[in-house]
Coordinates of N, CA and C and ligand atoms in Angstrom, one line a residue:
M24 N 110.4 114.6 127.0 CA 110.7 115.8 126.3 C 112.0 116.4 126.6
K25 N 112.9 116.6 125.6 CA 114.2 117.1 125.9 C 114.2 118.7 125.9
N26 N 115.1 119.2 126.7 CA 115.3 120.7 126.8 C 116.4 121.1 125.9
I27 N 116.2 122.1 125.0 CA 117.2 122.7 124.2 C 117.4 124.1 124.7
V28 N 118.7 124.5 125.0 CA 119.0 125.9 125.3 C 119.9 126.4 124.2
I29 N 119.5 127.5 123.6 CA 120.2 128.1 122.5 C 120.9 129.4 122.9
L30 N 122.2 129.5 122.6 CA 123.0 130.6 122.9 C 123.3 131.5 121.7
I31 N 123.0 132.8 121.8 CA 123.2 133.7 120.6 C 124.0 134.9 121.1
S32 N 124.6 135.6 120.1 CA 125.2 136.9 120.4 C 124.6 138.0 119.6
G33 N 123.8 137.7 118.6 CA 123.4 138.8 117.7 C 122.0 138.5 117.0
R34 N 122.1 138.5 115.7 CA 120.9 138.4 114.9 C 120.0 137.2 115.2
G35 N 120.7 136.1 115.3 CA 119.9 134.9 115.8 C 119.1 134.2 114.7
S36 N 119.5 134.3 113.4 CA 118.7 133.7 112.3 C 118.8 132.2 112.4
N37 N 119.9 131.6 112.8 CA 119.9 130.1 113.0 C 119.0 129.7 114.2
M38 N 119.0 130.5 115.2 CA 118.1 130.2 116.4 C 116.7 130.2 115.9
E39 N 116.3 131.3 115.1 CA 115.0 131.4 114.5 C 114.6 130.1 113.7
A40 N 115.5 129.7 112.9 CA 115.3 128.5 112.1 C 115.0 127.3 112.9
I41 N 115.8 127.1 114.0 CA 115.6 126.0 114.9 C 114.3 126.1 115.7
V42 N 114.0 127.3 116.2 CA 112.7 127.5 116.9 C 111.5 127.2 116.0
K43 N 111.6 127.6 114.7 CA 110.5 127.4 113.8 C 110.4 125.9 113.5
A44 N 111.5 125.2 113.3 CA 111.4 123.8 112.9 C 110.9 123.0 114.1
C45 N 111.3 123.3 115.3 CA 110.9 122.6 116.5 C 109.4 122.9 116.7
G46 N 109.0 124.2 116.5 CA 107.6 124.6 116.7 C 106.6 123.9 115.7
A47 N 107.2 123.5 114.5 CA 106.3 122.8 113.5 C 105.9 121.5 114.0
G48 N 106.5 121.0 115.0 CA 105.9 119.7 115.7 C 106.7 118.5 115.3
G49 N 106.5 117.5 116.1 CA 107.1 116.2 115.9 C 108.5 116.0 116.6
W50 N 109.0 117.0 117.2 CA 110.3 116.9 117.9 C 110.0 116.4 119.4
P51 N 110.8 115.5 119.9 CA 110.7 115.1 121.3 C 111.4 116.1 122.2
A52 N 111.2 117.4 121.9 CA 112.1 118.4 122.5 C 111.3 119.8 122.5
R53 N 111.8 120.7 123.4 CA 111.3 122.0 123.4 C 112.4 123.0 123.5
I54 N 112.2 124.2 123.1 CA 113.3 125.2 123.3 C 113.0 125.8 124.7
A55 N 113.9 125.4 125.6 CA 113.7 125.8 127.0 C 114.1 127.3 127.2
A56 N 115.1 127.8 126.5 CA 115.5 129.2 126.7 C 116.5 129.6 125.6
V57 N 116.5 130.9 125.4 CA 117.5 131.5 124.5 C 118.3 132.5 125.4
I58 N 119.6 132.3 125.4 CA 120.5 133.1 126.2 C 121.5 133.9 125.4
S59 N 121.7 135.1 125.7 CA 122.7 135.9 125.0 C 123.7 136.5 125.9
N60 N 124.9 136.7 125.4 CA 126.0 137.4 126.1 C 125.9 138.9 125.9
R61 N 125.0 139.3 125.0 CA 124.8 140.8 124.7 C 123.4 141.2 124.9
P62 N 123.1 142.2 125.7 CA 121.8 142.6 126.0 C 121.0 143.1 124.8
D63 N 121.8 143.6 123.8 CA 121.1 144.1 122.6 C 121.0 143.1 121.4
A64 N 121.2 141.9 121.7 CA 121.2 140.9 120.6 C 119.7 140.9 120.0
A65 N 119.7 141.1 118.7 CA 118.4 141.2 118.0 C 117.5 140.0 118.2
G66 N 118.2 138.8 118.3 CA 117.4 137.6 118.3 C 116.6 137.4 119.6
L67 N 116.9 138.2 120.7 CA 116.2 138.0 121.9 C 114.7 138.4 121.7
A68 N 114.5 139.4 120.9 CA 113.1 139.9 120.7 C 112.3 138.8 120.0
F69 N 112.9 138.1 119.0 CA 112.2 137.0 118.4 C 111.8 135.9 119.4
A70 N 112.8 135.6 120.2 CA 112.5 134.5 121.2 C 111.4 134.9 122.1
R71 N 111.4 136.1 122.6 CA 110.4 136.6 123.6 C 109.0 136.6 122.9
S72 N 109.0 137.0 121.6 CA 107.7 137.1 120.9 C 107.2 135.7 120.6
H73 N 108.0 134.7 120.8 CA 107.5 133.3 120.6 C 107.3 132.6 122.0
G74 N 107.3 133.4 123.0 CA 107.0 132.9 124.4 C 108.1 132.0 124.9
I75 N 109.3 132.2 124.4 CA 110.5 131.4 124.9 C 111.2 132.2 126.0
A76 N 111.6 131.6 127.1 CA 112.3 132.3 128.2 C 113.6 132.8 127.6
T77 N 114.0 134.0 128.0 CA 115.3 134.5 127.6 C 116.1 134.9 128.8
A78 N 117.4 135.0 128.7 CA 118.3 135.5 129.7 C 119.5 136.1 129.1
V79 N 120.1 137.1 129.8 CA 121.3 137.7 129.3 C 122.4 137.6 130.4
V80 N 123.5 137.1 130.0 CA 124.7 137.1 130.9 C 125.7 138.0 130.1
D81 N 125.8 139.2 130.5 CA 126.6 140.2 129.8 C 128.1 140.1 130.1
H82 N 128.8 139.7 129.1 CA 130.3 139.4 129.3 C 131.0 140.7 129.7
Q83 N 130.5 141.8 129.3 CA 131.2 143.1 129.6 C 131.2 143.4 131.1
A84 N 130.2 142.8 131.8 CA 130.1 143.0 133.3 C 131.3 142.3 134.0
F85 N 132.0 141.4 133.3 CA 133.0 140.6 134.0 C 134.4 141.1 133.8
G86 N 134.5 142.2 133.0 CA 135.9 142.7 132.7 C 136.7 141.8 131.8
K87 N 138.0 142.0 131.8 CA 138.8 141.3 130.8 C 139.8 140.4 131.5
G88 N 140.4 139.5 130.7 CA 141.5 138.7 131.3 C 140.9 137.3 131.6
D89 N 141.9 136.4 131.9 CA 141.5 135.0 132.1 C 140.6 134.7 133.2
S90 N 140.7 135.4 134.3 CA 139.9 135.2 135.5 C 138.4 135.7 135.2
A91 N 138.3 136.8 134.4 CA 137.0 137.3 134.0 C 136.3 136.2 133.1
R92 N 137.1 135.6 132.2 CA 136.6 134.6 131.3 C 136.0 133.4 132.1
V93 N 136.8 133.0 133.1 CA 136.4 131.8 133.9 C 135.1 132.2 134.7
A94 N 135.1 133.4 135.2 CA 133.9 133.9 136.0 C 132.7 134.0 135.1
F95 N 132.8 134.5 133.9 CA 131.7 134.6 133.0 C 131.2 133.2 132.6
D96 N 132.1 132.3 132.3 CA 131.6 131.0 131.9 C 130.9 130.3 133.1
A97 N 131.4 130.5 134.3 CA 130.7 129.9 135.5 C 129.3 130.4 135.6
E98 N 129.2 131.7 135.5 CA 127.8 132.3 135.6 C 126.9 131.9 134.4
L99 N 127.5 131.8 133.2 CA 126.7 131.3 132.1 C 126.3 129.9 132.3
Q100 N 127.2 129.1 132.8 CA 126.8 127.7 133.1 C 125.7 127.6 134.1
R101 N 125.8 128.4 135.2 CA 124.7 128.4 136.2 C 123.4 128.7 135.6
V102 N 123.4 129.8 134.7 CA 122.1 130.2 134.1 C 121.6 129.1 133.1
I103 N 122.5 128.6 132.3 CA 122.1 127.5 131.4 C 121.5 126.3 132.2
D104 N 122.2 125.9 133.2 CA 121.8 124.7 133.9 C 120.5 124.9 134.7
G105 N 120.1 126.1 134.9 CA 118.8 126.4 135.5 C 117.7 126.0 134.6
F106 N 118.0 125.8 133.3 CA 116.9 125.3 132.4 C 117.0 123.8 132.1
D107 N 117.9 123.2 132.8 CA 118.0 121.7 132.8 C 118.2 121.2 131.3
P108 N 119.2 121.6 130.7 CA 119.4 121.3 129.2 C 119.8 119.9 128.9
D109 N 119.2 119.3 127.9 CA 119.8 118.1 127.3 C 120.8 118.4 126.2
L110 N 120.6 119.6 125.6 CA 121.4 120.0 124.5 C 121.6 121.5 124.6
V111 N 122.8 122.0 124.4 CA 123.1 123.4 124.3 C 123.6 123.7 122.9
V112 N 122.9 124.6 122.3 CA 123.1 124.9 120.8 C 123.7 126.3 120.7
L113 N 125.0 126.4 120.2 CA 125.6 127.7 120.0 C 125.2 128.1 118.6
A114 N 124.5 129.2 118.5 CA 124.0 129.7 117.2 C 124.5 131.1 117.0
G115 N 125.7 131.3 116.5 CA 126.2 132.6 116.4 C 126.6 133.2 117.7
F116 N 127.1 132.3 118.6 CA 127.5 132.7 119.9 C 129.0 133.0 119.9
M117 N 129.4 134.3 119.9 CA 130.7 134.7 119.6 C 131.6 134.8 120.8
R118 N 131.8 133.7 121.5 CA 132.7 133.7 122.7 C 133.7 132.6 122.6
I119 N 134.9 132.8 123.0 CA 135.8 131.7 123.2 C 135.6 131.1 124.6
L120 N 135.4 129.8 124.6 CA 134.9 129.1 125.9 C 136.0 128.5 126.6
T121 N 135.9 128.5 127.9 CA 137.0 127.9 128.8 C 136.9 126.3 128.7
P122 N 138.0 125.6 129.0 CA 138.0 124.2 128.9 C 137.0 123.6 130.0
G123 N 136.9 124.2 131.1 CA 135.9 123.7 132.1 C 134.5 123.7 131.6
F124 N 134.2 124.8 130.9 CA 132.8 125.0 130.4 C 132.6 123.9 129.3
T125 N 133.5 123.8 128.4 CA 133.3 122.8 127.3 C 133.2 121.4 127.8
A126 N 134.0 121.1 128.9 CA 134.0 119.7 129.5 C 132.7 119.5 130.1
H127 N 132.1 120.5 130.8 CA 130.8 120.3 131.4 C 129.7 119.9 130.4
Y128 N 129.8 120.4 129.2 CA 128.8 120.1 128.2 C 129.3 119.1 127.1
A129 N 130.3 118.4 127.5 CA 130.9 117.4 126.5 C 129.8 116.5 126.0
G130 N 129.7 116.4 124.6 CA 128.7 115.4 124.0 C 127.3 116.0 124.0
R131 N 127.1 117.2 124.5 CA 125.8 117.7 124.5 C 125.8 119.2 124.2
M132 N 126.8 119.7 123.4 CA 126.9 121.0 123.0 C 127.3 121.1 121.5
L133 N 126.5 121.7 120.7 CA 126.8 121.8 119.2 C 127.1 123.3 118.8
N134 N 127.8 123.4 117.8 CA 128.2 124.8 117.2 C 128.0 124.7 115.7
V135 N 127.6 125.9 115.2 CA 127.7 126.0 113.7 C 128.8 127.0 113.4
H136 N 129.7 126.7 112.5 CA 130.8 127.5 112.1 C 130.8 127.7 110.6
P137 N 131.0 129.0 110.2 CA 130.8 129.3 108.7 C 132.0 129.0 107.9
S138 N 132.5 127.8 107.9 CA 133.5 127.3 107.0 C 133.5 125.8 106.9
L139 N 134.2 125.3 106.0 CA 134.3 123.8 105.9 C 135.5 123.4 106.8
L140 N 135.2 123.2 108.0 CA 136.3 122.8 109.0 C 136.9 121.5 108.5
P141 N 138.2 121.3 108.8 CA 139.1 122.2 109.6 C 139.7 123.4 109.0
A142 N 139.3 123.8 107.8 CA 139.8 125.0 107.2 C 139.1 126.2 107.8
F143 N 139.9 127.3 107.9 CA 139.3 128.6 108.3 C 138.6 128.5 109.7
T144 N 139.3 128.1 110.7 CA 138.7 128.4 112.1 C 138.8 129.9 112.3
G145 N 138.1 130.3 113.3 CA 138.2 131.8 113.7 C 137.3 132.6 112.9
L146 N 137.7 133.9 112.7 CA 136.9 134.9 112.1 C 137.1 135.1 110.6
H147 N 136.2 135.9 110.0 CA 136.3 136.3 108.6 C 136.5 135.2 107.7
T148 N 135.7 134.1 107.9 CA 135.9 132.9 107.2 C 135.6 133.0 105.7
H149 N 134.6 133.8 105.3 CA 134.2 133.9 103.9 C 135.2 134.7 103.1
R150 N 135.7 135.8 103.7 CA 136.7 136.6 103.1 C 138.0 135.8 102.9
R151 N 138.3 135.0 103.9 CA 139.6 134.2 103.7 C 139.4 133.1 102.7
A152 N 138.2 132.5 102.6 CA 138.0 131.5 101.6 C 138.1 132.1 100.2
I153 N 137.6 133.3 100.0 CA 137.7 133.9 98.7 C 139.1 134.3 98.4
E154 N 139.8 134.9 99.4 CA 141.2 135.3 99.2 C 142.1 134.1 98.9
A155 N 141.7 132.9 99.4 CA 142.6 131.7 99.2 C 142.3 131.1 97.9
G156 N 141.3 131.6 97.1 CA 141.0 131.0 95.8 C 140.1 129.7 95.9
C157 N 139.5 129.5 97.0 CA 138.7 128.3 97.2 C 137.6 128.3 96.1
R158 N 137.3 127.1 95.6 CA 136.2 126.9 94.6 C 134.9 126.5 95.3
V159 N 135.0 125.9 96.6 CA 133.9 125.7 97.4 C 134.1 126.3 98.8
A160 N 133.0 126.6 99.4 CA 133.0 127.1 100.8 C 131.8 126.5 101.5
G161 N 131.6 126.8 102.8 CA 130.4 126.3 103.4 C 130.4 126.5 104.9
A162 N 129.7 125.6 105.6 CA 129.5 125.7 107.0 C 129.5 124.3 107.6
T163 N 129.9 124.3 108.9 CA 130.0 123.0 109.6 C 129.2 123.0 110.9
V164 N 128.5 122.0 111.2 CA 128.0 121.8 112.6 C 128.8 120.7 113.2
H165 N 129.3 121.0 114.4 CA 130.2 120.1 115.1 C 129.9 120.1 116.6
F166 N 130.3 119.0 117.3 CA 130.3 119.0 118.7 C 131.4 119.9 119.2
V167 N 131.1 120.5 120.3 CA 132.1 121.5 120.8 C 133.1 120.8 121.8
T168 N 134.4 121.0 121.6 CA 135.4 120.5 122.4 C 136.2 121.7 122.9
A169 N 137.3 121.5 123.7 CA 138.0 122.6 124.3 C 138.7 123.4 123.2
E170 N 139.1 122.8 122.1 CA 139.8 123.5 121.0 C 138.8 124.3 120.2
L171 N 139.1 125.6 120.0 CA 138.2 126.5 119.2 C 137.9 125.9 117.8
D172 N 136.6 125.8 117.4 CA 136.2 125.4 116.1 C 136.8 124.0 115.7
H173 N 136.9 123.2 116.7 CA 137.2 121.8 116.4 C 136.1 120.9 117.1
G174 N 136.3 119.6 117.0 CA 135.3 118.7 117.6 C 134.6 117.9 116.5
P175 N 134.1 116.7 116.9 CA 133.5 115.8 115.9 C 132.5 116.5 115.0
I176 N 132.7 116.4 113.7 CA 131.8 117.0 112.7 C 130.6 116.2 112.4
V177 N 129.4 116.8 112.6 CA 128.1 116.1 112.4 C 127.6 116.3 111.0
A178 N 127.8 117.5 110.4 CA 127.3 117.8 109.1 C 128.0 119.0 108.5
Q179 N 128.1 119.0 107.1 CA 128.7 120.1 106.4 C 127.8 120.5 105.3
A180 N 127.8 121.8 105.0 CA 127.0 122.4 103.9 C 128.0 123.0 102.9
V181 N 127.8 122.7 101.7 CA 128.8 123.1 100.7 C 128.2 123.9 99.6
V182 N 128.8 125.0 99.2 CA 128.3 125.9 98.1 C 129.5 126.2 97.2
P183 N 129.3 126.5 95.9 CA 130.4 126.9 95.1 C 130.7 128.4 95.4
V184 N 132.0 128.7 95.3 CA 132.4 130.1 95.3 C 132.4 130.6 93.9
L185 N 131.6 131.6 93.6 CA 131.4 132.0 92.2 C 132.3 133.2 91.9
D186 N 132.7 133.3 90.6 CA 133.5 134.4 90.1 C 132.7 135.7 90.5
G187 N 133.4 136.6 91.1 CA 132.7 137.9 91.4 C 132.0 137.9 92.8
D188 N 132.1 136.7 93.5 CA 131.5 136.7 94.8 C 132.3 137.6 95.7
D189 N 131.6 138.4 96.5 CA 132.2 139.1 97.7 C 131.8 138.4 98.9
E190 N 132.4 138.9 100.0 CA 132.1 138.3 101.3 C 130.6 138.1 101.6
S191 N 129.9 139.2 101.3 CA 128.5 139.2 101.7 C 127.7 138.3 100.8
A192 N 128.0 138.2 99.5 CA 127.2 137.3 98.6 C 127.5 135.8 99.1
L193 N 128.7 135.5 99.4 CA 129.1 134.2 99.8 C 128.4 133.8 101.1
A194 N 128.4 134.8 102.1 CA 127.8 134.6 103.4 C 126.3 134.3 103.2
T195 N 125.7 135.0 102.4 CA 124.2 134.9 102.2 C 123.9 133.5 101.7
R196 N 124.7 133.0 100.7 CA 124.5 131.7 100.1 C 124.7 130.6 101.1
I197 N 125.7 130.8 102.0 CA 126.0 129.8 103.0 C 125.0 129.8 104.1
L198 N 124.5 131.0 104.5 CA 123.6 131.1 105.6 C 122.3 130.4 105.3
A199 N 121.9 130.5 104.0 CA 120.6 129.8 103.6 C 120.7 128.3 103.9
L200 N 121.9 127.7 103.7 CA 122.1 126.3 103.9 C 122.2 126.0 105.4
E201 N 122.9 126.9 106.2 CA 122.9 126.8 107.6 C 121.5 126.6 108.2
H202 N 120.6 127.4 107.6 CA 119.2 127.3 108.1 C 118.5 126.0 107.9
R203 N 119.0 125.3 106.9 CA 118.5 123.9 106.6 C 119.2 122.9 107.5
M204 N 120.5 123.1 107.5 CA 121.4 122.1 108.1 C 121.2 122.0 109.6
Y205 N 121.3 123.2 110.3 CA 121.3 123.2 111.8 C 120.1 122.7 112.4
P206 N 118.9 123.1 111.9 CA 117.7 122.4 112.5 C 117.7 120.9 112.3
S207 N 118.1 120.4 111.2 CA 118.2 119.0 110.9 C 119.1 118.3 112.0
V208 N 120.3 118.9 112.2 CA 121.2 118.3 113.1 C 120.7 118.3 114.5
V209 N 120.0 119.4 114.9 CA 119.5 119.5 116.3 C 118.4 118.4 116.5
R210 N 117.6 118.3 115.4 CA 116.6 117.2 115.5 C 117.2 115.8 115.6
W211 N 118.2 115.6 114.8 CA 118.9 114.3 114.9 C 119.4 114.0 116.3
F212 N 119.9 115.1 116.9 CA 120.5 114.9 118.3 C 119.4 114.5 119.3
V213 N 118.3 115.3 119.3 CA 117.2 115.0 120.3 C 116.5 113.7 120.0
E214 N 116.6 113.2 118.8 CA 116.0 111.9 118.4 C 117.0 110.8 118.6
D215 N 118.1 111.1 119.2 CA 119.2 110.1 119.5 C 119.6 109.3 118.2
K216 N 119.7 110.1 117.1 CA 120.1 109.5 115.9 C 121.6 109.5 115.6
L217 N 122.4 110.2 116.5 CA 123.8 110.4 116.2 C 124.7 109.4 117.0
A218 N 125.5 108.8 116.2 CA 126.5 107.9 116.8 C 127.9 108.5 116.7
V219 N 128.6 108.7 117.8 CA 129.9 109.4 117.7 C 131.0 108.3 118.0
D220 N 131.9 108.3 117.0 CA 133.0 107.3 117.2 C 134.3 108.1 116.9
G221 N 134.9 108.6 118.0 CA 136.1 109.4 117.8 C 135.7 110.7 117.1
A222 N 136.4 111.0 116.0 CA 136.1 112.3 115.3 C 134.9 112.1 114.4
R223 N 134.5 110.9 114.2 CA 133.5 110.6 113.2 C 132.1 110.5 113.8
V224 N 131.2 111.2 113.2 CA 129.8 111.1 113.6 C 128.9 110.6 112.5
R225 N 128.1 109.6 112.8 CA 127.3 108.9 111.8 C 125.8 109.1 112.2
H226 N 125.0 109.3 111.2 CA 123.5 109.3 111.5 C 123.1 107.8 111.4
R227 N 122.5 107.3 112.5 CA 122.2 105.9 112.5 C 121.3 105.4 111.4
G228 N 120.4 106.3 110.9 CA 119.5 106.0 109.9 C 120.0 106.3 108.5
G229 N 121.2 106.7 108.4 CA 121.8 106.9 107.1 C 121.4 108.2 106.4
E230 N 120.9 109.2 107.1 CA 120.5 110.5 106.5 C 121.8 111.1 106.0
P231 N 121.7 111.8 104.8 CA 122.9 112.5 104.3 C 123.4 113.6 105.2
Q232 N 124.7 113.6 105.5 CA 125.2 114.6 106.4 C 126.0 115.7 105.7
M233 N 125.7 115.7 104.4 CA 126.2 116.8 103.6 C 125.0 117.6 102.9
F234 N 125.0 118.9 103.1 CA 123.9 119.7 102.5 C 124.5 120.5 101.4
S235 N 123.7 120.7 100.3 CA 124.2 121.5 99.2 C 123.0 122.0 98.4
Ligands
LIG24 C1 126.3 132.3 111.3 O1 126.7 132.4 110.0 C2 127.2 131.3 112.0 O2 127.7 130.3 111.2 C3 128.3 132.2 112.5 O3 127.7 133.4 112.8 C4 126.5 133.6 112.1 C5 125.4 133.9 113.1 O4 124.3 134.3 112.4 N1 129.0 131.6 113.6 C6 130.3 131.9 113.9 O5 131.0 132.6 113.3 C7 130.8 131.1 115.1 N2 132.2 131.2 115.2 P1 122.9 134.2 113.1 O6 123.1 135.0 114.4 O7 121.9 135.0 112.2 O8 122.5 132.8 113.3

């Protein structure tokens, strides 16, 4: 049985989708813990109500600056490792991570980012996609490396950008696909279905890695 630790910062709807998919059975894995950097993250209540261990490592207690970032990541790593994780899942975890932290979880940490990477790393991805006149937009699940919003891409979800779309309409359409894509990818990982070859990740059984 593999241990999955999920990191959130807020609403936690992707975490919910993963918890529900795992709870439906058939996974060789369990959700060992949900951890937030914000004590008021709404998703914590959902995790608790499902009998999942939760923890908070409040980044604000560490102050600002590079040394605070390193100290926060060290404490976060200590708490995560207390749950003996096989996989760490970033699900709306809004922190820039230090290279030491990402190296520690190399090959066993996934992130979902709301754009078709490598386009639109960082924030306000949907607004920027609309402003750039994109005809498609989406989300990406990738392995986490030291560089923000980079790393081998496991799956992408693609939606059309419709005339009249605002940021919120586009975000809603993409989020619905994130909720299908991310649980699928997490399941593939715990079932050892993913083969990583440099930047390229292949599902050994040929499952489609594009969602639409
Ligand atoms: C999701 O749309 C996710 O792609 C995005 O935050 C949202 C979290 O929603 N992640 C990032 O922007 C990471 N850079 P959720 O808390 O309801 O899952």
